[in-house]
Coordinates of N, CA and C in Angstrom, one line a residue:
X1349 N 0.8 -1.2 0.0 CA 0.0 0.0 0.0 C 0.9 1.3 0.0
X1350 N 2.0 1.4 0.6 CA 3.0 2.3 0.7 C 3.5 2.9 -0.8
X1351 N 3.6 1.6 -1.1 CA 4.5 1.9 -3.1 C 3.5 2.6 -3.5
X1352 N 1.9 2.0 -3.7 CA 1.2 2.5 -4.5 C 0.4 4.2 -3.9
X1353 N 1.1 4.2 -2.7 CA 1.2 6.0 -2.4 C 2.2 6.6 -2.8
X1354 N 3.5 6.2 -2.9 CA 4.5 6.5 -3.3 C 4.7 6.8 -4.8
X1355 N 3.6 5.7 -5.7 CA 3.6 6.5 -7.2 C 3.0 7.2 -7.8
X1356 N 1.6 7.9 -6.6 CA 1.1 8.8 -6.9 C 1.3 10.4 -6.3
X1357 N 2.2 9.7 -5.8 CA 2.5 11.4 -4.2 C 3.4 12.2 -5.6
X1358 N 3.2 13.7 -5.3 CA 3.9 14.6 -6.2 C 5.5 14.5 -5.8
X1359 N 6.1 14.8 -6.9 CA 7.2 15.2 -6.6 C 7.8 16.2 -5.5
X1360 N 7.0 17.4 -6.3 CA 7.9 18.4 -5.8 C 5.8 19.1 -5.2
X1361 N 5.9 19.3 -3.7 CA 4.2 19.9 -3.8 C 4.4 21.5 -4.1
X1362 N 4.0 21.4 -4.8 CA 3.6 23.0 -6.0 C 2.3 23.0 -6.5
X1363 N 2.0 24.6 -6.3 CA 0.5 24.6 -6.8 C 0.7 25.4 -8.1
X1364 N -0.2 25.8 -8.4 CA -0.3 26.7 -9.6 C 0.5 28.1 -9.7
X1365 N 0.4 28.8 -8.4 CA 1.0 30.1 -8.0 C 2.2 30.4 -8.9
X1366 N 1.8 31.6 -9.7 CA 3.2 32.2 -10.6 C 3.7 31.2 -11.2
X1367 N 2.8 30.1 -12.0 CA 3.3 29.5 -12.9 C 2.9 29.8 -14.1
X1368 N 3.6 29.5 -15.1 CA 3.3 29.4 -16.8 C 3.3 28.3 -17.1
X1369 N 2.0 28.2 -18.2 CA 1.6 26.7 -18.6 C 1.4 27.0 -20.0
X1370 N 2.1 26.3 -20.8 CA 1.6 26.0 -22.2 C 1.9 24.7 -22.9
X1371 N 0.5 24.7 -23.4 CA 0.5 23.5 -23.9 C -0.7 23.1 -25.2
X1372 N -1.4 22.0 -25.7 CA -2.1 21.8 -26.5 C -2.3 20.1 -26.7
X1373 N -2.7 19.7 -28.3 CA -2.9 18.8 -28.7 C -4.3 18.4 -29.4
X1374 N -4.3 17.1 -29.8 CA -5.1 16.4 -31.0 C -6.7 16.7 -30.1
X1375 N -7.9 16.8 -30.8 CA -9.1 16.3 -30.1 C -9.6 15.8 -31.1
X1376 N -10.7 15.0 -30.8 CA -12.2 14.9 -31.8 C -13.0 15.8 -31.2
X1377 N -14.3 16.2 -32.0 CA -15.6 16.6 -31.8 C -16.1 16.4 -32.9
X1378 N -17.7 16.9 -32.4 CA -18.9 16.9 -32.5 C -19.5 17.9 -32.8
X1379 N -20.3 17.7 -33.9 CA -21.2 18.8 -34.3 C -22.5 18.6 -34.9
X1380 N -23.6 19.1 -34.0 CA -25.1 19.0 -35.0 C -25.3 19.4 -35.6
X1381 N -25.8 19.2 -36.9 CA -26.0 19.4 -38.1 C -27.6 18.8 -38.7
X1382 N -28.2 19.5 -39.5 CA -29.4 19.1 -40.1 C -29.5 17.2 -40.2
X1383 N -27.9 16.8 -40.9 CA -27.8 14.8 -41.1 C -27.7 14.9 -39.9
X1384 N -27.6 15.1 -38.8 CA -27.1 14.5 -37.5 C -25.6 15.0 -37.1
X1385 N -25.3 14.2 -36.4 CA -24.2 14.8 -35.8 C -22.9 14.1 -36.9
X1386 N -21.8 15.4 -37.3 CA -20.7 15.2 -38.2 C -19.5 15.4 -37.2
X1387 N -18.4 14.1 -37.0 CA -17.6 14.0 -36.1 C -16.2 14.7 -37.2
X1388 N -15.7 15.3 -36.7 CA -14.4 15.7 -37.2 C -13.0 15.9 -36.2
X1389 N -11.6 15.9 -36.8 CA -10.5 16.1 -36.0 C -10.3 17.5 -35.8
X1390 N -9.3 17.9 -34.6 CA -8.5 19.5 -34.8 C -7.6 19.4 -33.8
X1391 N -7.3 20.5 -33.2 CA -6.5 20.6 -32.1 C -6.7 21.9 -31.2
X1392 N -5.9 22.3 -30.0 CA -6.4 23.2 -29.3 C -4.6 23.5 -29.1
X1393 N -4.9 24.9 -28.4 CA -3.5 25.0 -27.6 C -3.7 26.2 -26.8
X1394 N -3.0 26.2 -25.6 CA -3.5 27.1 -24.5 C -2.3 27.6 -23.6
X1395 N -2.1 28.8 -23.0 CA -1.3 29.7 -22.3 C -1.9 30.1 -21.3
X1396 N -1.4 29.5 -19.7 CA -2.2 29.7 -18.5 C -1.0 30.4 -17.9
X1397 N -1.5 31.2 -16.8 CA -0.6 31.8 -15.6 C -1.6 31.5 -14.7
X1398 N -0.5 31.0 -13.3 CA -1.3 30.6 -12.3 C -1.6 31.9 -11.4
X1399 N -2.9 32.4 -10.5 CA -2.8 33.5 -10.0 C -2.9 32.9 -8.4
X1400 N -3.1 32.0 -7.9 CA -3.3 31.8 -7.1 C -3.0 30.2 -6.9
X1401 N -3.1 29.2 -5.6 CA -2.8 27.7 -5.3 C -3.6 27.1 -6.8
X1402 N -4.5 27.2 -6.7 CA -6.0 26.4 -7.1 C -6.6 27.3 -8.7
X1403 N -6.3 28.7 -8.9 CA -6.9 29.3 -10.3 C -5.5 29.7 -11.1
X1404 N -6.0 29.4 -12.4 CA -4.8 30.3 -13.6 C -6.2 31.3 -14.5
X1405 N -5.4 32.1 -14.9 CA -6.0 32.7 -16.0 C -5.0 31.8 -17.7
X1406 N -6.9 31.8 -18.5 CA -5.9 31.1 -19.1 C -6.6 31.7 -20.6
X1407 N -5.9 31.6 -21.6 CA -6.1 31.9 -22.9 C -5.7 30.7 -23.9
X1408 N -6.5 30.6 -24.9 CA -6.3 29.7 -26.2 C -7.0 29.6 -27.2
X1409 N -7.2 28.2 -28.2 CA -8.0 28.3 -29.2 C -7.7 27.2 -29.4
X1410 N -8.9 26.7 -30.4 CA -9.6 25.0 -30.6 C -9.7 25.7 -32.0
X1411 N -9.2 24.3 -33.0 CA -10.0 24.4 -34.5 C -10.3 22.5 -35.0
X1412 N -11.3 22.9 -35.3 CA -11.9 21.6 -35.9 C -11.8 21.3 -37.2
X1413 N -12.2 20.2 -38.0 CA -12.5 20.3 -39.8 C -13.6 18.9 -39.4
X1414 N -14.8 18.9 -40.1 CA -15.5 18.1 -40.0 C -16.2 17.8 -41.6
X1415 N -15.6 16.8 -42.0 CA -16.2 16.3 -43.4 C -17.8 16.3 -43.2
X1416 N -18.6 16.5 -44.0 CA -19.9 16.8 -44.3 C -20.8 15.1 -44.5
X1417 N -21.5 14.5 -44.1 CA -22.2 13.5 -44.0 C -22.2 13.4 -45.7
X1418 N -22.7 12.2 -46.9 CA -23.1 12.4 -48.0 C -24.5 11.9 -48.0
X1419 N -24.7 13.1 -48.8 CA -26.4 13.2 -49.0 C -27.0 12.6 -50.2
X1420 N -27.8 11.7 -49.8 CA -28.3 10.9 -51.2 C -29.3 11.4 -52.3
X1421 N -28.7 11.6 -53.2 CA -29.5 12.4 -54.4 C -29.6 13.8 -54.3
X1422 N -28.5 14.1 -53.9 CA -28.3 15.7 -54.1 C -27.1 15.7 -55.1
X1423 N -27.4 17.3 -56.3 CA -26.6 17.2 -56.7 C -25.4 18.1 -56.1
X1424 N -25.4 19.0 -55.1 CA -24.2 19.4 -54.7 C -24.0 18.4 -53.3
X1425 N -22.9 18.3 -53.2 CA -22.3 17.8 -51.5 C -22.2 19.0 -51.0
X1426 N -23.3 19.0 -49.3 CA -22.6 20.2 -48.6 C -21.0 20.2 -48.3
X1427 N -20.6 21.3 -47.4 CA -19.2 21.6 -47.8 C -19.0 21.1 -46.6
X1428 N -17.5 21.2 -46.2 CA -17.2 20.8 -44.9 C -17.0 21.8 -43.7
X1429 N -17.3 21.7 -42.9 CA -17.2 22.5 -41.8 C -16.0 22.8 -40.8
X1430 N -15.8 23.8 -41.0 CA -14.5 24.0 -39.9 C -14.9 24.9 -39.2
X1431 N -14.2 25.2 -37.7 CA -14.7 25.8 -36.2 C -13.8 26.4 -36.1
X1432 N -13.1 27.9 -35.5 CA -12.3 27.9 -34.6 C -12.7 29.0 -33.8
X1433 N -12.5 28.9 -32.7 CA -12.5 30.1 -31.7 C -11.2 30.3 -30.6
X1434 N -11.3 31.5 -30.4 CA -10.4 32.0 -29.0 C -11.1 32.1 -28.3
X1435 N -10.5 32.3 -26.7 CA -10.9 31.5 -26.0 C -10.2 32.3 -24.4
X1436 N -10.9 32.9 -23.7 CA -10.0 33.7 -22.4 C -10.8 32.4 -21.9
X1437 N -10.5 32.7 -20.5 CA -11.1 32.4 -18.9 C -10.6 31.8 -18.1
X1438 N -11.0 31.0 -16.8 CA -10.9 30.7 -15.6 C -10.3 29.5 -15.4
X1439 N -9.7 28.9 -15.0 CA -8.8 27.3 -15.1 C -8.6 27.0 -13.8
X1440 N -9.6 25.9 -13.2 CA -9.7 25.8 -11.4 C -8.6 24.5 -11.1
X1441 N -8.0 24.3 -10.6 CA -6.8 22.8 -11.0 C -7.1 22.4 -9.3
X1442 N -7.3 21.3 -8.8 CA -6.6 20.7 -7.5 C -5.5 19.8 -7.5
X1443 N -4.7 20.6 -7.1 CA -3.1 19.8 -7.7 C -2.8 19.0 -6.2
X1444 N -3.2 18.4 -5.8 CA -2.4 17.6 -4.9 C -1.6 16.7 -5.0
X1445 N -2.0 15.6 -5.8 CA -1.5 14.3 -6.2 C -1.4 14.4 -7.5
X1446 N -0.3 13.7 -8.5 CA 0.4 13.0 -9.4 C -1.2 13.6 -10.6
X1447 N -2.4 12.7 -9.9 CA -3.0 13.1 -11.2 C -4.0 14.5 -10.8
X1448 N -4.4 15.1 -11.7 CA -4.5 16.3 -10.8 C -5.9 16.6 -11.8
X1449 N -7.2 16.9 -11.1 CA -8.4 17.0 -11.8 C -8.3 18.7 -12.3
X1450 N -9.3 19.2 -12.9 CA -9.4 20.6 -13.3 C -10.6 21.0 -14.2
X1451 N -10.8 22.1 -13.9 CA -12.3 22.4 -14.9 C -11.9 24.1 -15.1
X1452 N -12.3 24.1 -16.4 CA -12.2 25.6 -17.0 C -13.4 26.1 -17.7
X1453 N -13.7 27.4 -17.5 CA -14.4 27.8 -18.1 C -14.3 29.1 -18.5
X1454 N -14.6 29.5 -20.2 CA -14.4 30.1 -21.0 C -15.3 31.2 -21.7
X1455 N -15.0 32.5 -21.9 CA -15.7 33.3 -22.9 C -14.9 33.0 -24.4
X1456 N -15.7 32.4 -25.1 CA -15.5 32.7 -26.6 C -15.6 33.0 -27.5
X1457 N -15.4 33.3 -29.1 CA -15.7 34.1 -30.0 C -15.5 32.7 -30.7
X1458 N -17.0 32.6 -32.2 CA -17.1 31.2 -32.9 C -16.5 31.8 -34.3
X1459 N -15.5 31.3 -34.8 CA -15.4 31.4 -36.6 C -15.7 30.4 -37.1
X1460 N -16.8 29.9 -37.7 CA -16.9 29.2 -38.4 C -17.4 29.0 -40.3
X1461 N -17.5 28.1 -40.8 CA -17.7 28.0 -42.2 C -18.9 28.6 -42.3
X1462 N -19.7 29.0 -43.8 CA -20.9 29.5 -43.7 C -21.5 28.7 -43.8
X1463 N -22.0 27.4 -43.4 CA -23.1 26.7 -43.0 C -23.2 26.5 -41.9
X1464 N -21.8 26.5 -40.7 CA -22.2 26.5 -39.6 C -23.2 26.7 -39.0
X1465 N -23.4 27.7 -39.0 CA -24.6 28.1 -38.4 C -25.3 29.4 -39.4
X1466 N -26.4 30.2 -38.6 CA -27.3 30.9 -39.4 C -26.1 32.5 -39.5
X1467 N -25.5 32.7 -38.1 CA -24.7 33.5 -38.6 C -23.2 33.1 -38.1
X1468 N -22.3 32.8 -38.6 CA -21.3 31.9 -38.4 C -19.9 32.2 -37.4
X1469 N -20.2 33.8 -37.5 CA -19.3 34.5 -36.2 C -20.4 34.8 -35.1
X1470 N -19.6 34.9 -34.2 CA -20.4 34.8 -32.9 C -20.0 34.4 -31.4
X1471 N -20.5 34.9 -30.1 CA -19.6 34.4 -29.1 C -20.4 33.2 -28.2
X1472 N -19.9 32.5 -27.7 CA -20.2 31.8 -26.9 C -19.4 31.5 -25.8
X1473 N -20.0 30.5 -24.8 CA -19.7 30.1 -23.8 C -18.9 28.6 -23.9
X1474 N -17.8 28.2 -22.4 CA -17.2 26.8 -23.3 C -16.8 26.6 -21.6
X1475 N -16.6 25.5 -21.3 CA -16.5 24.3 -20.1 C -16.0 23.4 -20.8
X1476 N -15.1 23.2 -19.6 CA -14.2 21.3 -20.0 C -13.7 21.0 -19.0
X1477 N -13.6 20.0 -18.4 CA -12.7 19.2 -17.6 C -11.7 18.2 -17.9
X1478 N -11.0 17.9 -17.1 CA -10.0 17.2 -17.3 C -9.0 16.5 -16.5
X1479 N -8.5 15.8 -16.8 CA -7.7 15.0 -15.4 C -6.3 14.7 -16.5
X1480 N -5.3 15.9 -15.1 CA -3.7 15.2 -15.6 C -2.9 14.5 -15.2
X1481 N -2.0 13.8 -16.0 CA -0.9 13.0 -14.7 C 0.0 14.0 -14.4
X1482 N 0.6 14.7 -13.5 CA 1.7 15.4 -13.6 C 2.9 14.9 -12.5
X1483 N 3.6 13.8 -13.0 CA 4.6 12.9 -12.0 C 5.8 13.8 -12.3
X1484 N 6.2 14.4 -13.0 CA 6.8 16.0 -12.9 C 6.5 17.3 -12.8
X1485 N 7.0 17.8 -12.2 CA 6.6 19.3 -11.9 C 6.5 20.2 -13.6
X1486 N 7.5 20.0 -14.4 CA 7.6 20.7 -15.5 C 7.0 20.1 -16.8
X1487 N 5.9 18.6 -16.8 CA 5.3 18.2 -17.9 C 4.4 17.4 -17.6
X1488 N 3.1 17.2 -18.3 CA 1.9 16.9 -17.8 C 0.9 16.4 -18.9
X1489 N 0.7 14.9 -19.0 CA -0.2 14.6 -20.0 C -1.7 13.9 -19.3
X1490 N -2.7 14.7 -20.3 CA -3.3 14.1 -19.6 C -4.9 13.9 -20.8
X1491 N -6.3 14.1 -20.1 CA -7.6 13.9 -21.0 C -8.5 15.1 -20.6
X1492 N -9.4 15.8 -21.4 CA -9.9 16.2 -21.4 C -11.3 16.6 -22.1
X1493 N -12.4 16.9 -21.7 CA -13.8 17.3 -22.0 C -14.2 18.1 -22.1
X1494 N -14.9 18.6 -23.8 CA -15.3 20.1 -23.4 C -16.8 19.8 -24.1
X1495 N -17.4 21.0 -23.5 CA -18.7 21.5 -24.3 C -18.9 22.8 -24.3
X1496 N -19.7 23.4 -25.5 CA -19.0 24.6 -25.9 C -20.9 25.3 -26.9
X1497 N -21.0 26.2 -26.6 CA -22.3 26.6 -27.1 C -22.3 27.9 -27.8
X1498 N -22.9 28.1 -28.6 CA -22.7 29.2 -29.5 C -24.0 29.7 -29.5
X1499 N -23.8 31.1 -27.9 CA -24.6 31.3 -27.5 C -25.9 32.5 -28.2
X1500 N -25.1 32.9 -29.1 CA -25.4 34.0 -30.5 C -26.1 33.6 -31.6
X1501 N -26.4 32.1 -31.1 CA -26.9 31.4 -32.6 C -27.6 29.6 -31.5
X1502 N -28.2 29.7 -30.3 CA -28.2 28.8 -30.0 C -29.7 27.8 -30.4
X1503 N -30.6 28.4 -31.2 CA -31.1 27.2 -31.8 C -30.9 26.7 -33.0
X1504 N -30.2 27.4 -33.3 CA -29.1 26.2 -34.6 C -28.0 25.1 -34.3
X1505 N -27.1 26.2 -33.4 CA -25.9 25.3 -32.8 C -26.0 25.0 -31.3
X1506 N -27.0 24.0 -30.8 CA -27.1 24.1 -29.7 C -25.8 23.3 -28.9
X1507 N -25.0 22.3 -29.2 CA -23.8 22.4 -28.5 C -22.6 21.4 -29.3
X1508 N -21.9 22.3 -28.7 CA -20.2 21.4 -29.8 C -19.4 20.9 -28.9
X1509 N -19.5 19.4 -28.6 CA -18.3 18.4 -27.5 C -17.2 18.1 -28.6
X1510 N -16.3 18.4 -27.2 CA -15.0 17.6 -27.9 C -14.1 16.9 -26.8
X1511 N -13.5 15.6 -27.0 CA -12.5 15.2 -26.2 C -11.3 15.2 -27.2
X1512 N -9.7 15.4 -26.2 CA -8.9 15.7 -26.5 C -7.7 15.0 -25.6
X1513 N -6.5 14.7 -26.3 CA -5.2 14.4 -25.3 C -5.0 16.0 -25.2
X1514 N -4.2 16.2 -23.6 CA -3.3 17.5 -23.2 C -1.8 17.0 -22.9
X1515 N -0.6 17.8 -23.4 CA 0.1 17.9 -23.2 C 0.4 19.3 -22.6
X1516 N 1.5 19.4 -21.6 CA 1.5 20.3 -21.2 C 2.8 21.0 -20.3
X1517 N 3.6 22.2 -20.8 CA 4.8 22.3 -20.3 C 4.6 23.4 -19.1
X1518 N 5.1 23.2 -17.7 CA 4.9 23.9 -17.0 C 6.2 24.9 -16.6
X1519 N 6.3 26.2 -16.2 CA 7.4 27.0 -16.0 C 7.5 27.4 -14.6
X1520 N 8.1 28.0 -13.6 CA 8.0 28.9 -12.6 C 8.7 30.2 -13.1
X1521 N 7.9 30.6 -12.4 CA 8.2 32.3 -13.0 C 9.5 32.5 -14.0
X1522 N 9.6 33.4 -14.5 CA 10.3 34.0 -15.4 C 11.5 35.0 -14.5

């Protein structure tokens, strides 16, 4: 029982405080659409400063590409949809142990293709959690969940999930 505390105890105990985080990586999502939901790849990447044990302020951006369902007996194929938005806000982490949970939440701005939605720029709202391993103080892989609403257009695009790997380099102050 000892070992198996021993390989989850932090290295070094550090919280967030006056740290720099950057980092990113692959996700899927999801998007409804008139055929149903069109799953597509992208990626995200993000720059946090910690202001306190437990919050960072954090900034980034997510972009998708999601091939278009094929539609039977049409003569055009709709086009493919792509997403991206930036992305400020709030990043709550409880770092005690090796894997460390966290949930953020985001003001965003939507770019997307013109079928996206009715009007395809626009801001919304975005939430994700996530759980990292951080058995080093200076790098951190881990999973994460988002859902994301495009609150300027919400009975067209009523919500966009995505899960994603995080990588993630951490700094102490500069």
């Amino acid at each position: 029982m000892l070992g198996g505390l021993v390989c989850i105890a932090p290295v070094d105990a550090a919280a967030l405080e006056d740290e720099w985080s950057l980092g990113g990586g692959p996700l899927v999502a999801s998007i409804p659409t008139e055929e149903g939901g069109v799953v597509g790849f992208g990626a995200n990447a993000f720059v946090r400063y910690g202001l306190s044990e437990s919050l960072a302020l954090s900034l980034g951006c997510q972009y998708s590409y999601h091939l278009p369902p094929t539609v039977q007996d049409a003569t055009e194929q709709p086009d493919a949809l792509q997403v991206f938005f930036p992305k400020v806000g709030v990043f709550y982490a409880i770092d005690v142990i090796d894997l460390v949970p966290y949930f953020e939440i985001d003001a965003t701005a939507y770019l997307g293709a013109e079928k996206f939605a009715a009007d395809p720029v626009g801001f919304g709202l975005a939430v994700a959690g996530g759980l990292e391993y951080r058995r080093w103080r200076e790098l951190s892989f881990g999973l994460e969940i988002g859902y994301h609403a495009l609150l300027s257009d919400i009975a067209t695009y009523p919500i966009y999930t995505s899960l994603g790997i995080v990588a993630a380099w951490h700094s102490d102050p500069f």
